[in-house]
Amino acid sequence: MTTTLIAAPKRMLDLTVDGQAVRVLEGSTLLDACRLAGIDTPTLCYGDTLTPVNVCRVCVVELEGARTLVPSCSRKAEAGMVVHTDSERVRTSRKLVLELLGSSVDLSLAPEALEYIERYDAKPERFGADAATVAQDVKVDNDLYVRDYSRCILCYKCVSACGEDAQNTFAIAVAGRGFGAHISTELDVTLPESACVYCGNCIAVCPTGALMSKSEYDRRRAGTWDEASEEVVTTVCPYCGVGCNLELHVQGDDIVNVTSPDDHDVTRGNLCIKGRFGFQFVQNRK
Amino acid sequence: MDLRLLDALPTDAERDAIDAVVGEADGASDRVAHADRTRRHLLLPALRAAQLRVGWVSEGALGYASRRLSVPPADAYGVASFYALLALEERPADLTHVCTDLSCALKGARVAPGEHASPCLGLCERAPASYRTIAGVAPRELQLPESGPPLPQAGDSSLRLLRRIGAGIDPTSLEAYVAAGGFEQLRRARELGGDTVIGELKESRLLGRGGAAFPTGVKWEAVAGQQAQPHYVVCNADESEPGTFKDRVLMESDPFALVESIAIAAFATGARKAFIYVRAEYPLAHERIRNAIARSAPHLDGIEIELRIGAGAYVCGEETALFQSIEGYRGEPRNKPPFPVEVGLFGKPTAVNNVETLFNVLEVLRDGGADYALTGTEGSTGTRLFCVSGCVERPGLYELPFGATLRELLELAGSAPPKAVLLGGAAGAFVGPELLDLKLTHEDTRAAGVTLGSGVVIVYDERAELVPALLRIAEFFRDESCGQCVPCRVGTVRQEEALMRLAAGAPHADERETLAELAQVMRDASICGLGQTAANAIESAIVNLGVFA
Ligand SMILES: Cc1cc2nc3c(=O)[nH]c(=O)nc-3n(C[C@H](O)[C@H](O)[C@H](O)COP(=O)(O)O)c2cc1C
Ligand code: SF4
Ligand code: SF4
Ligand code: SF4
Ligand code: FES
Ligand code: FES
């Protein structure tokens, strides 16, 4: 993954990341610079197709001359910056942020977060068994997907995907505040009562398994979920003429999920209800 | 955009209240597809109007406001549920919010059944205090007790910012203000021209009084020089730092001076429109400012000043959260850079200043920048307002030149020998008696590892307990975190949990290290000043005073 900047007359900026000289296009972020320098930087709320909200703070880096650490995913590179991505301060912050998340949220289906926890030797259990969590019942209120907000890290990705960054439906938003902040429809009504059109674009961006297709959820509960056997078949959506690329995730004889590649020009990972969930009709006809 | 709107209908009363803010519905513009999205900034005023009318924000009112302003209902719900004073469940039309914060706790505050507990109401010199709202056709809001002790230094000829208040000039009368020299500085500013005004400000070395101590002249110059138009001026009167009440006193008792200084700011930065954002719990200030704006029109040369009222959120005092709030969004601080001077209110160059800062602008113009800088010290020019409360005989607002010592201030206020003093508010730090000779300046407090912040001085005498104060501070930050970023959203919860275990005498083995690490990471990795300072006072009490040692 490199920077994807296309506008013509942009300057190149020279900066230093972990002692390496890095040259990036003006407009790039420090995360872009880290990636260019081959430095693997953890991110949770950042998505290549979404406007950075810089809320998870797991991507922070140390910028010489700055009072605090800065989020690499949104901080724009400037000429002459000297950046450290693996200092004691950076490691402490990344580790504690992961501990704060791990102690309050069920991360068992969040592969990136689990990997970072291991990488930074984070110990979420340090806060004890009584530490407050966001544990709550799973919301199962429709046949297409479920919402398990006890797994939600509040990365805002679903809100961006449902709103300005993709779907323009604005069915969900962040409500409440502080530790009580949560993703919600208006007045917390069920999805069928909300503006949701079941495009599933929120599911596609959710990094924690908080949003999950009903088919996956049911299989997991029944113990028939078998990720190891899963194969991905690429095809073009048959429902209309747009030509969205589909990735059919197949376990045994069943299509269990449908996604679209993030780097596909047309979809940028997004689909509509037919592409995302139409496979159920294919299967029901069997 | 396909919006499925809430089906519930407003009552006639709710509809009228909202229409009074957003204008009559004319049918056509009421349909979402054609509606004007830029009216979103009226969302908070509309919700507030509905609540003042019927006591809460019902489903029908929320749906109606979101339809009228074309805000998606989920989004409108997200905004309404952000603000502590907006009720999304029905509750009594007559409700009392009792302050349980630091100074009121020292004065025995108690919440009776049916009352709501509240963070600091900015009435600390009258502690214990409360705020009562009575919804209805003619809604009433009361700050209780309705009056407090008189200005302690009234009549003192050395007063500058408090000069007119000390002289008892009628705060509702334009004539009285003009007779006392009012609007002379605005006239002078026009004569001098914007560049010269900014030059005087830079020469005065005036630093912002809102907490961050940024040079005001530099800020105005940066805004004035921006190509993007329009420019805005925003007066930050959210004043929600526990222990702070200075801006309230200034606004209630000298509102025309604020209007004059805002007009000078607009003139110098090239703005035609300014906002004053005042916290909801200051109804008398709202009334006085509304009156002053209306009566000052002949002096304002077309500069428009609009009063905006908060709804219970400390974080909305953070400048970018304040912009979000005015624009009709959740009060979530934005990441900086870009800074407000470039990308501020409605994405435009904005000069945002604290009330006390703006009052100083009048003094700078009166004296000239160089003479203004003769008062105070090299690094801290002019005078400073101190909000003194807690265990003192004469709580209230004091004005002293920078460089006076803490001991001098406490002697004026009639303090017993203190066990500890909280400087700068919940985001500030506790100091012990060994620091009584600390000079109250930016440079001296910085060297001592503390801060003047918003001028808070809360005194704890020998009998006062510090542990409950620390728990209250932890609760405050946990309650007031906007919830955006992980270090603050979860860190303030873990901080409070650790303190509660310490207070209960049942700490984990490594509790002190945990608190220190939380403090470091909240400071280092939080988005805004709220999270960055949420551990300061607690850490200072543990380190400086040996609480829990
Ligand atoms: C959590 C938080 C709350 C704040 N509350 C206020 C406030 O109530 N009033 C204020 O003037 N500044 C407040 N500030 C500081 C503002 O962000 C900003 O620095 C200030 O309004 C600038 O004005 P000045 O330059 O005149 O000081 C707050 C900052 C933070 C982080
Ligand atoms: S499924 Fe689509 S419309 Fe529904 S909440 Fe998710 S992104 Fe929004
Ligand atoms: S539901 Fe998923 S995508 Fe949405 S905020 Fe939570 S973790 Fe992020
Ligand atoms: S530090 Fe706290 S208040 Fe500030 S943005 Fe983060 S969560 Fe919100
Ligand atoms: S990835 Fe940068 S803050 Fe979340
Ligand atoms: S009004 Fe109660 S502490 Fe300020």
PDB file of C-alpha atoms in Angstrom, chain A residues 117-212:
ATOM      1  CA  ILE A 117      -2.384  -6.754  21.767  1.00  0.00           C
ATOM      2  CA  GLU A 118       0.152  -9.489  21.287  1.00  0.00           C
ATOM      3  CA  ARG A 119       2.631  -7.228  19.515  1.00  0.00           C
ATOM      4  CA  TYR A 120       2.588  -4.640  22.297  1.00  0.00           C
ATOM      5  CA  ASP A 121       2.349  -7.189  25.083  1.00  0.00           C
ATOM      6  CA  ALA A 122      -0.815  -5.506  26.317  1.00  0.00           C
ATOM      7  CA  LYS A 123      -2.504  -6.950  29.404  1.00  0.00           C
ATOM      8  CA  PRO A 124      -6.177  -5.912  29.393  1.00  0.00           C
ATOM      9  CA  GLU A 125      -6.767  -8.006  32.507  1.00  0.00           C
ATOM     10  CA  ARG A 126      -4.623  -5.621  34.565  1.00  0.00           C
ATOM     11  CA  PHE A 127      -7.695  -3.537  35.436  1.00  0.00           C
ATOM     12  CA  GLY A 128      -9.298  -6.435  37.260  1.00  0.00           C
ATOM     13  CA  ALA A 129     -12.504  -8.358  36.901  1.00  0.00           C
ATOM     14  CA  ASP A 130     -14.684  -5.458  38.013  1.00  0.00           C
ATOM     15  CA  ALA A 131     -13.581  -3.070  35.273  1.00  0.00           C
ATOM     16  CA  ALA A 132     -16.614  -1.556  33.526  1.00  0.00           C
ATOM     17  CA  THR A 133     -17.345  -2.959  30.065  1.00  0.00           C
ATOM     18  CA  VAL A 134     -19.788  -2.278  27.251  1.00  0.00           C
ATOM     19  CA  ALA A 135     -21.240  -5.804  27.540  1.00  0.00           C
ATOM     20  CA  GLN A 136     -24.860  -5.920  26.366  1.00  0.00           C
ATOM     21  CA  ASP A 137     -27.293  -8.154  24.503  1.00  0.00           C
ATOM     22  CA  VAL A 138     -26.870  -8.779  20.799  1.00  0.00           C
ATOM     23  CA  LYS A 139     -29.391  -6.878  18.696  1.00  0.00           C
ATOM     24  CA  VAL A 140     -31.101  -9.364  16.387  1.00  0.00           C
ATOM     25  CA  ASP A 141     -33.971  -7.465  14.808  1.00  0.00           C
ATOM     26  CA  ASN A 142     -33.927  -8.434  11.137  1.00  0.00           C
ATOM     27  CA  ASP A 143     -33.015 -11.396   8.927  1.00  0.00           C
ATOM     28  CA  LEU A 144     -29.935  -9.932   7.288  1.00  0.00           C
ATOM     29  CA  TYR A 145     -27.478  -8.798   9.926  1.00  0.00           C
ATOM     30  CA  VAL A 146     -26.977  -8.527  13.661  1.00  0.00           C
ATOM     31  CA  ARG A 147     -25.365  -5.882  15.840  1.00  0.00           C
ATOM     32  CA  ASP A 148     -23.348  -6.965  18.850  1.00  0.00           C
ATOM     33  CA  TYR A 149     -22.219  -3.725  20.416  1.00  0.00           C
ATOM     34  CA  SER A 150     -20.408  -5.504  23.224  1.00  0.00           C
ATOM     35  CA  ARG A 151     -17.775  -5.910  20.484  1.00  0.00           C
ATOM     36  CA  CYS A 152     -17.871  -2.266  19.413  1.00  0.00           C
ATOM     37  CA  ILE A 153     -14.714  -0.174  19.807  1.00  0.00           C
ATOM     38  CA  LEU A 154     -16.532   2.949  18.584  1.00  0.00           C
ATOM     39  CA  CYS A 155     -14.250   3.410  15.592  1.00  0.00           C
ATOM     40  CA  TYR A 156     -16.973   5.404  13.748  1.00  0.00           C
ATOM     41  CA  LYS A 157     -16.323   3.409  10.552  1.00  0.00           C
ATOM     42  CA  CYS A 158     -19.898   2.189  10.221  1.00  0.00           C
ATOM     43  CA  VAL A 159     -21.215   5.711  10.737  1.00  0.00           C
ATOM     44  CA  SER A 160     -18.908   7.072   8.024  1.00  0.00           C
ATOM     45  CA  ALA A 161     -19.819   4.231   5.676  1.00  0.00           C
ATOM     46  CA  CYS A 162     -23.538   4.720   6.232  1.00  0.00           C
ATOM     47  CA  GLY A 163     -23.221   8.484   5.865  1.00  0.00           C
ATOM     48  CA  GLU A 164     -20.991  10.834   3.979  1.00  0.00           C
ATOM     49  CA  ASP A 165     -18.274   8.398   2.961  1.00  0.00           C
ATOM     50  CA  ALA A 166     -20.403   5.927   1.039  1.00  0.00           C
ATOM     51  CA  GLN A 167     -24.059   5.203   1.495  1.00  0.00           C
ATOM     52  CA  ASN A 168     -25.592   8.597   2.282  1.00  0.00           C
ATOM     53  CA  THR A 169     -28.358   6.934   4.245  1.00  0.00           C
ATOM     54  CA  PHE A 170     -27.432   8.268   7.711  1.00  0.00           C
ATOM     55  CA  ALA A 171     -29.322   5.481   9.447  1.00  0.00           C
ATOM     56  CA  ILE A 172     -26.894   5.326  12.335  1.00  0.00           C
ATOM     57  CA  ALA A 173     -24.939   7.836  14.385  1.00  0.00           C
ATOM     58  CA  VAL A 174     -22.988   8.071  17.585  1.00  0.00           C
ATOM     59  CA  ALA A 175     -25.334   8.809  20.488  1.00  0.00           C
ATOM     60  CA  GLY A 176     -24.756   9.476  24.173  1.00  0.00           C
ATOM     61  CA  ARG A 177     -21.390  10.593  25.368  1.00  0.00           C
ATOM     62  CA  GLY A 178     -18.339   9.509  27.322  1.00  0.00           C
ATOM     63  CA  PHE A 179     -18.240   5.834  28.185  1.00  0.00           C
ATOM     64  CA  GLY A 180     -21.953   5.746  27.348  1.00  0.00           C
ATOM     65  CA  ALA A 181     -21.335   6.813  23.746  1.00  0.00           C
ATOM     66  CA  HIS A 182     -22.628   4.168  21.362  1.00  0.00           C
ATOM     67  CA  ILE A 183     -23.752   3.574  17.799  1.00  0.00           C
ATOM     68  CA  SER A 184     -27.482   4.021  17.499  1.00  0.00           C
ATOM     69  CA  THR A 185     -30.427   4.573  15.236  1.00  0.00           C
ATOM     70  CA  GLU A 186     -32.761   7.429  16.158  1.00  0.00           C
ATOM     71  CA  LEU A 187     -34.106   6.805  19.658  1.00  0.00           C
ATOM     72  CA  ASP A 188     -32.500   3.377  19.444  1.00  0.00           C
ATOM     73  CA  VAL A 189     -35.336   1.998  17.275  1.00  0.00           C
ATOM     74  CA  THR A 190     -34.827  -1.373  15.581  1.00  0.00           C
ATOM     75  CA  LEU A 191     -33.239  -1.469  12.140  1.00  0.00           C
ATOM     76  CA  PRO A 192     -36.552  -2.257  10.394  1.00  0.00           C
ATOM     77  CA  GLU A 193     -38.003   0.910  11.937  1.00  0.00           C
ATOM     78  CA  SER A 194     -34.951   2.968  10.957  1.00  0.00           C
ATOM     79  CA  ALA A 195     -33.760   4.403   7.670  1.00  0.00           C
ATOM     80  CA  CYS A 196     -31.451   1.410   7.084  1.00  0.00           C
ATOM     81  CA  VAL A 197     -31.546   0.005   3.552  1.00  0.00           C
ATOM     82  CA  TYR A 198     -29.468  -3.104   4.371  1.00  0.00           C
ATOM     83  CA  CYS A 199     -26.636  -2.311   2.027  1.00  0.00           C
ATOM     84  CA  GLY A 200     -24.319  -3.931   4.558  1.00  0.00           C
ATOM     85  CA  ASN A 201     -21.593  -1.397   3.900  1.00  0.00           C
ATOM     86  CA  CYS A 202     -21.243  -0.914   7.631  1.00  0.00           C
ATOM     87  CA  ILE A 203     -20.589  -4.646   8.037  1.00  0.00           C
ATOM     88  CA  ALA A 204     -17.866  -4.471   5.422  1.00  0.00           C
ATOM     89  CA  VAL A 205     -15.894  -1.848   7.349  1.00  0.00           C
ATOM     90  CA  CYS A 206     -16.452  -3.068  10.906  1.00  0.00           C
ATOM     91  CA  PRO A 207     -13.112  -4.279  12.283  1.00  0.00           C
ATOM     92  CA  THR A 208     -14.405  -6.148  15.314  1.00  0.00           C
ATOM     93  CA  GLY A 209     -17.244  -8.453  14.338  1.00  0.00           C
ATOM     94  CA  ALA A 210     -19.726  -6.158  16.073  1.00  0.00           C
ATOM     95  CA  LEU A 211     -21.642  -6.087  12.804  1.00  0.00           C
ATOM     96  CA  MET A 212     -22.110  -9.511  11.251  1.00  0.00           C
TER      97      MET A 212
END
